[in-house]
Coordinates of C-alpha atoms in Angstrom, one line a residue:
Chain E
X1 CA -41.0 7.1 -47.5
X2 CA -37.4 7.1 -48.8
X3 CA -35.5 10.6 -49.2
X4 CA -34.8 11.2 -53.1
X5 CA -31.6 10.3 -52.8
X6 CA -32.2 7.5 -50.9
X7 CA -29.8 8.6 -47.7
X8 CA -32.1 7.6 -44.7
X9 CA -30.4 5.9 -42.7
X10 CA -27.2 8.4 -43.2
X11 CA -29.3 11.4 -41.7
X12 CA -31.1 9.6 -39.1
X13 CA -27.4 8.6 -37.5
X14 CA -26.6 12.7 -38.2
X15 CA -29.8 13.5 -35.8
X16 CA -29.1 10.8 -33.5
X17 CA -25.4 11.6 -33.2
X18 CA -26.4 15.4 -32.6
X19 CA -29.6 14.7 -30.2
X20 CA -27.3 12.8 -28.3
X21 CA -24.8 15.3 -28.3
X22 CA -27.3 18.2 -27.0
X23 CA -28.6 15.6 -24.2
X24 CA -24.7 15.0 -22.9
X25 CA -24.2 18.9 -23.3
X26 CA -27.5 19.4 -21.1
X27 CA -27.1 16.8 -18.3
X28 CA -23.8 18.2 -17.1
X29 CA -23.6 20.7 -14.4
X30 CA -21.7 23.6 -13.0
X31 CA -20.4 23.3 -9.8
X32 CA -17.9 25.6 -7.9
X33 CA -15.7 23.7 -5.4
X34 CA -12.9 25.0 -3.2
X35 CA -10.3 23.9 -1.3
X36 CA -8.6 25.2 1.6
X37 CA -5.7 23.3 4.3
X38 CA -3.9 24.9 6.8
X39 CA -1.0 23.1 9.0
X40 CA 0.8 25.2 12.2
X41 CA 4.0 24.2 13.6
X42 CA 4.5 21.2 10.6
X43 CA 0.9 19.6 12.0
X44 CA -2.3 19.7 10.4
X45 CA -4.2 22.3 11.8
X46 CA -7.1 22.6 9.7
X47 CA -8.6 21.9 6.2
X48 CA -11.9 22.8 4.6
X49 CA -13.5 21.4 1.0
X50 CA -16.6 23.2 -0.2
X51 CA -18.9 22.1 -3.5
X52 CA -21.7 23.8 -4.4
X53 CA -24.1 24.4 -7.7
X54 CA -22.8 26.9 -9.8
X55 CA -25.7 29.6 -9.6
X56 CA -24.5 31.7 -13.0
X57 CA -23.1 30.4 -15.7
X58 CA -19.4 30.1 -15.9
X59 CA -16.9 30.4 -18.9
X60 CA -16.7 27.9 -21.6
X61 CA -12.8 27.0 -22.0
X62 CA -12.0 23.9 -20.2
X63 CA -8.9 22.1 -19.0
X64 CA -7.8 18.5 -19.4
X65 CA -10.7 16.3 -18.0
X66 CA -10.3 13.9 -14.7
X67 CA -12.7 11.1 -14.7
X68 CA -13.9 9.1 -11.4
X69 CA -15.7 6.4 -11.0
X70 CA -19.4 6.9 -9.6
X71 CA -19.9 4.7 -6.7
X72 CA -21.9 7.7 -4.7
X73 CA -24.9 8.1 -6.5
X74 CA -23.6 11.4 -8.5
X75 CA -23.0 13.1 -5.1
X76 CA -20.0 14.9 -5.9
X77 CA -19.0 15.7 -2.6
X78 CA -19.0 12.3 -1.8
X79 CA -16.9 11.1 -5.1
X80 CA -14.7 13.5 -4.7
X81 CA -13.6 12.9 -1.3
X82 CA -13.3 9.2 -2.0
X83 CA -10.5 10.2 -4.6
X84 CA -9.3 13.0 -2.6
X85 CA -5.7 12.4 -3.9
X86 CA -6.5 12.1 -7.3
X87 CA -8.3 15.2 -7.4
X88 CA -5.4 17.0 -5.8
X89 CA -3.2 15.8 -8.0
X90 CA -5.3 17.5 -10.6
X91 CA -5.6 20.8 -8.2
X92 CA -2.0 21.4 -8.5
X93 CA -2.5 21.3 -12.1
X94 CA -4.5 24.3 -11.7
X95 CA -2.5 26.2 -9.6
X96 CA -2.1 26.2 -5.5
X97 CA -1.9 29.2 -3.6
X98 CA 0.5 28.9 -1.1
X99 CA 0.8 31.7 1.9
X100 CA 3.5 30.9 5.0
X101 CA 4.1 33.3 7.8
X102 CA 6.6 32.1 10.7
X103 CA 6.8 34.7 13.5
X104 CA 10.0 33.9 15.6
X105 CA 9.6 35.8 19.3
X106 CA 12.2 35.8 21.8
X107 CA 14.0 32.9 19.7
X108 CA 10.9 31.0 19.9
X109 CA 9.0 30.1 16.0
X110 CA 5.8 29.7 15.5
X111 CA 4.6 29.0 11.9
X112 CA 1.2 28.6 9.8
X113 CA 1.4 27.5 6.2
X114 CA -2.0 27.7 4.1
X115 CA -2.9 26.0 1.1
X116 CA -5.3 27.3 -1.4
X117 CA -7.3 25.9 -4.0
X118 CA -9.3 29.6 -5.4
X119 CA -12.8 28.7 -5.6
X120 CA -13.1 27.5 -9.4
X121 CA -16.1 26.7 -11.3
X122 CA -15.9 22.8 -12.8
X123 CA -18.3 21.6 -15.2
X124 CA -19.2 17.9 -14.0
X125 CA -20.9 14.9 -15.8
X126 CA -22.8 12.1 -14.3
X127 CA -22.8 8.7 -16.4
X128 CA -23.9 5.5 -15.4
X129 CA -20.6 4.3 -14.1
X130 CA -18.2 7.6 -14.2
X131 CA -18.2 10.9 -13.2
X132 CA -16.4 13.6 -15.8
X133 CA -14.9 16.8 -13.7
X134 CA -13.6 19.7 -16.3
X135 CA -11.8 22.9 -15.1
X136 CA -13.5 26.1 -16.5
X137 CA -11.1 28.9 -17.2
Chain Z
X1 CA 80.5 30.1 26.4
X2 CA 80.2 33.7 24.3
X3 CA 80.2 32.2 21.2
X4 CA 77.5 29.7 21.7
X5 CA 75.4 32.0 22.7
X6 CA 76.6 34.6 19.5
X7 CA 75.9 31.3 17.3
X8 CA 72.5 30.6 19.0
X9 CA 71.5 33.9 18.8
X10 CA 72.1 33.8 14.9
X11 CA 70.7 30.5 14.5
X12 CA 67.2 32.2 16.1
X13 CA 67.4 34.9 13.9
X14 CA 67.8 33.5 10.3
X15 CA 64.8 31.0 11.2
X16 CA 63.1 33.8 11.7
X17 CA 64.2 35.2 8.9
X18 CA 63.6 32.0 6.7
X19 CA 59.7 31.9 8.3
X20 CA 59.0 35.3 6.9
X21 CA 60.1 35.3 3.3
X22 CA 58.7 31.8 3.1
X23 CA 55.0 34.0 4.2
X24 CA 52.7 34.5 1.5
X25 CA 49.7 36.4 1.3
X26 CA 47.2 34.8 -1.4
X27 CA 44.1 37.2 -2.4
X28 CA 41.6 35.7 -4.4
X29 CA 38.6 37.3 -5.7
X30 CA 36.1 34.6 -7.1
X31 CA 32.7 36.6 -5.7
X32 CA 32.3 40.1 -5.0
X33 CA 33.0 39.5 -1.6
X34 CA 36.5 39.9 -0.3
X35 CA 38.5 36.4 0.7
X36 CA 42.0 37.0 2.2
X37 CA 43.9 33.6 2.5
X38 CA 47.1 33.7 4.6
X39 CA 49.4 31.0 3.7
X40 CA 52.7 29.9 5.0
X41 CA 53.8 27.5 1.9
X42 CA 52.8 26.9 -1.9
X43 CA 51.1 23.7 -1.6
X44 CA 48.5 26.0 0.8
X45 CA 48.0 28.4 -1.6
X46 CA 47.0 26.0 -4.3
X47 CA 44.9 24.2 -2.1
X48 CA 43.7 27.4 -1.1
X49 CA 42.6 28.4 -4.7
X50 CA 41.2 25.4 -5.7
X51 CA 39.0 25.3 -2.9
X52 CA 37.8 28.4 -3.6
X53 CA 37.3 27.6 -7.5
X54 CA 34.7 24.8 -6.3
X55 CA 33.1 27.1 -4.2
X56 CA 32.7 29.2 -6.7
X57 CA 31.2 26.9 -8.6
X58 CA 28.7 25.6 -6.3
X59 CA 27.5 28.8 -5.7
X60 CA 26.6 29.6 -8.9
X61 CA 22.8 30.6 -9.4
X62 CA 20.9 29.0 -12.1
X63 CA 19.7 31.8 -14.2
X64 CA 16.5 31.1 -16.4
X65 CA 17.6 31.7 -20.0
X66 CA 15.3 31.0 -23.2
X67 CA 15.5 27.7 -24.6
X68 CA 16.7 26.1 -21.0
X69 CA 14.7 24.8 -18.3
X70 CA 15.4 25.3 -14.4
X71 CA 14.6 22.2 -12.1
X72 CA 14.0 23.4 -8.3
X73 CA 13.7 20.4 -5.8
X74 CA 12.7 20.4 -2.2
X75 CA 12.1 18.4 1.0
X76 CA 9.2 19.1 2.7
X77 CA 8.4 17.9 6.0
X78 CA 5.3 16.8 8.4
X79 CA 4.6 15.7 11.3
X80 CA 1.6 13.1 12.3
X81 CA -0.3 14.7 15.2
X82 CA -0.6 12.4 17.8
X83 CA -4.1 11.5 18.8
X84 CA -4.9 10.1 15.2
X85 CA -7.3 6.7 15.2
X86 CA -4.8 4.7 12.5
X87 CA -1.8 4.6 11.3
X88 CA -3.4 5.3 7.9
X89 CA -4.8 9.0 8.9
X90 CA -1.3 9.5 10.8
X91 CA 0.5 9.2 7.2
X92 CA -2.4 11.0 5.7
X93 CA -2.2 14.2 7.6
X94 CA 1.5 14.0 7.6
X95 CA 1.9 13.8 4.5
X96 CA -0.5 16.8 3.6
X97 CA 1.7 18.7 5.9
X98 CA 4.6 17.7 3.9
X99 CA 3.3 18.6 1.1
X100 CA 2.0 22.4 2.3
X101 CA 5.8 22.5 3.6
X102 CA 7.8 21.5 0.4
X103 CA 4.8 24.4 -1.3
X104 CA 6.5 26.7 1.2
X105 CA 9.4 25.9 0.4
X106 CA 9.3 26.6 -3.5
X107 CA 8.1 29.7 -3.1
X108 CA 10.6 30.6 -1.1
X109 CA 13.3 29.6 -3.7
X110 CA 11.3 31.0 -6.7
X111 CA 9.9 34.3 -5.3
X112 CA 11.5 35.6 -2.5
X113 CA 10.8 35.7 1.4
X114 CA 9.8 39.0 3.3
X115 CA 11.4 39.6 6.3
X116 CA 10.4 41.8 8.6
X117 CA 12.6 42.6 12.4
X118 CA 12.2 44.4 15.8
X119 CA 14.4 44.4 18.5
X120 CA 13.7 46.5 21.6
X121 CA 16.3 47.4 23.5
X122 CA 16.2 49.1 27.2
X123 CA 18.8 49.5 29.8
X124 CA 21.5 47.9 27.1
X125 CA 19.5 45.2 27.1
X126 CA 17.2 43.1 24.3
X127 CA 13.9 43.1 25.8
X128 CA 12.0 41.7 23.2
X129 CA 12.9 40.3 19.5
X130 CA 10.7 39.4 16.9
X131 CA 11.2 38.3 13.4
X132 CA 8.4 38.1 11.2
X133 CA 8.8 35.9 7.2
X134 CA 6.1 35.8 5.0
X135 CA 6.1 34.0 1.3
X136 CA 2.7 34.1 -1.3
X137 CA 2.7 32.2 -4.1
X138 CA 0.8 31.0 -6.9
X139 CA 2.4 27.6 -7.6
X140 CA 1.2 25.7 -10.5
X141 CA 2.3 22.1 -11.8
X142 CA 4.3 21.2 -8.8
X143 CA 4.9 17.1 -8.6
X144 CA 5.5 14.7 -6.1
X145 CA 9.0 12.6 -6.3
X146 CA 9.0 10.9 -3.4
X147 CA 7.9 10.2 -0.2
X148 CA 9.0 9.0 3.1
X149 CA 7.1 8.3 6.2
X150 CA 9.4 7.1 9.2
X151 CA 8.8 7.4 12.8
X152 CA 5.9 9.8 12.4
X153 CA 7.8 12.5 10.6
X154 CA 6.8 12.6 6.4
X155 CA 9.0 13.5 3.9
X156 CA 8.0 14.9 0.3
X157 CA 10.3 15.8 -2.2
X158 CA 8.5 17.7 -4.7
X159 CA 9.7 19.4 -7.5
X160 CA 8.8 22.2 -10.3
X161 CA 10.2 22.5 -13.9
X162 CA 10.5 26.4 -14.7
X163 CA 11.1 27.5 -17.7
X164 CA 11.8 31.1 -19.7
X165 CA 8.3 31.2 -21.6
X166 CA 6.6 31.4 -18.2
X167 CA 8.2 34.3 -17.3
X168 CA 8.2 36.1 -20.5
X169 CA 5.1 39.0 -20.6
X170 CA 2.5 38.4 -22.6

């Protein structure tokens, strides 16, 4: 049965457009990842890289997106790591905290740098061929 | 014989004479420090001053000013461990340590480093000496310029674009 003014096919694409819409909203996820690397003396001494589910809900403002490719079967660990310098890059976008302490004793220096990414919550989507990674503010 | 010795004896004294009133003493205040220049002709003294004037000049701070950006560049440096597997994971990890070093090193020229001494002293003698710096930063939208690995030792040079609306409370 046609609509009276004979629209159809104008509000079907509306409901598909926004059914769509609801379904990408709803598939992606909240993850918090952090990122921590220390070096002593000018060496690497030790780093550490932690992703895990978001269990509340985190804030909706997001930065600029970074988008991978999905070779890992939407393990994000695994992605991530694969591009590890790409999603540095984007890190330092964010913000590093950097701490350095050098202790110099008897004219002898010891020194331990540590690099920081805080523990921030990302919202992530998983297509067929690309993985979407947002900062949440 | 007396008057050779008369006429040598004047000869030494009006050199000596000559050396002193051709003595100048050059002060020049281009820094709040003191700088007292002791110069003998007047070619010394104006190559005296102009060396100062480019000191002076080089040692001018960049000051942050609205409408005007500040570019701070740095060399950091890493070393590759040496039991690594590859030459590949040698330049990795060095280069992550270059990169935590030039961090360092930013903070150090935007903030500020804490320094913290101790020197014990017994029998007029140091027995022990420690020094203590610290930096803690927050550094955001730092790049990567270049990088050099050679002979195990990385080099980044990073740099950081600061400008007065960063600074400026909200």
């Amino acid at each position: 049965m046609r609509s009276r003014n004979g629209d159809r096919p104008f509000i079907r694409s509306i409901c598909t457009t926004i059914i769509v819409s609801s379904l990408s909203f709803l598939n992606a996820q909240e993850y918090l990842i952090s990122y921590r690397y220390v070096a002593k003396n000018a060496l690497s001494y030790n780093e550490s890289f932690h992703v895990s589910h978001a269990m509340t809900q985190c804030g909706s403002q997001s930065y600029e997106p970074l988008i991978l490719e999905n070779t890992d079967n939407n393990n994000l660990k695994a992605t991530l790591l694969k591009n590890f310098d790409l999603f540095f890059d984007y890190a330092k976008k964010l913000g590093l905290h950097v701490r350095h302490e050098e202790h110099t004793l008897n004219h002898q220096s010891s020194a331990f740098t540590t690099l920081t990414l805080k523990t921030t919550c990302f919202k992530v989507e998983f297509n067929d061929s690309f993985v979407i990674i947002q900062a949440l503010k | 014989m007396k008057h050779s010795l008369l006429l040598a004896a004047l000869l030494t004294a009006s050199t000596i004479y000559a050396q002193e009133g051709e003595t100048a003493t050059t002060t020049l205040v281009p820094t709040p420090s003191h700088i007292v220049i002791e110069c003998k002709s007047q070619e010394c003294v104006q190559q005296a001053q102009e060396t100062l004037k480019s000191n002076a000049k080089a040692s001018e701070e960049e000051v942050l000013a609205p409408n005007k950006e500040v570019r701070i560049s740095v060399v950091g440096q890493g070393v590759a461990p040496m039991n690594t597997i590859s030459p590949a994971q040698a330049y990795a990890l060095a280069k992550r340590a270059a990169v935590a070093d030039a961090y360092r090193l930013i903070a150090e020229k935007v903030k500020g480093v804490r320094v913290d001494g101790q020197d014990l002293i017994q029998n007029m003698m140091v027995k022990r000496s420690s020094i203590r710096t610290s930096v803690d930063a927050m550094i955001r939208d730092a790049n990567i310029v270049e990088t050099i690995f050679k002979e195990g030792l990385c080099e980044v040079e990073m740099e950081i674009v600061l400008s007065y609306a960063q600074f400026v409370q909200q």
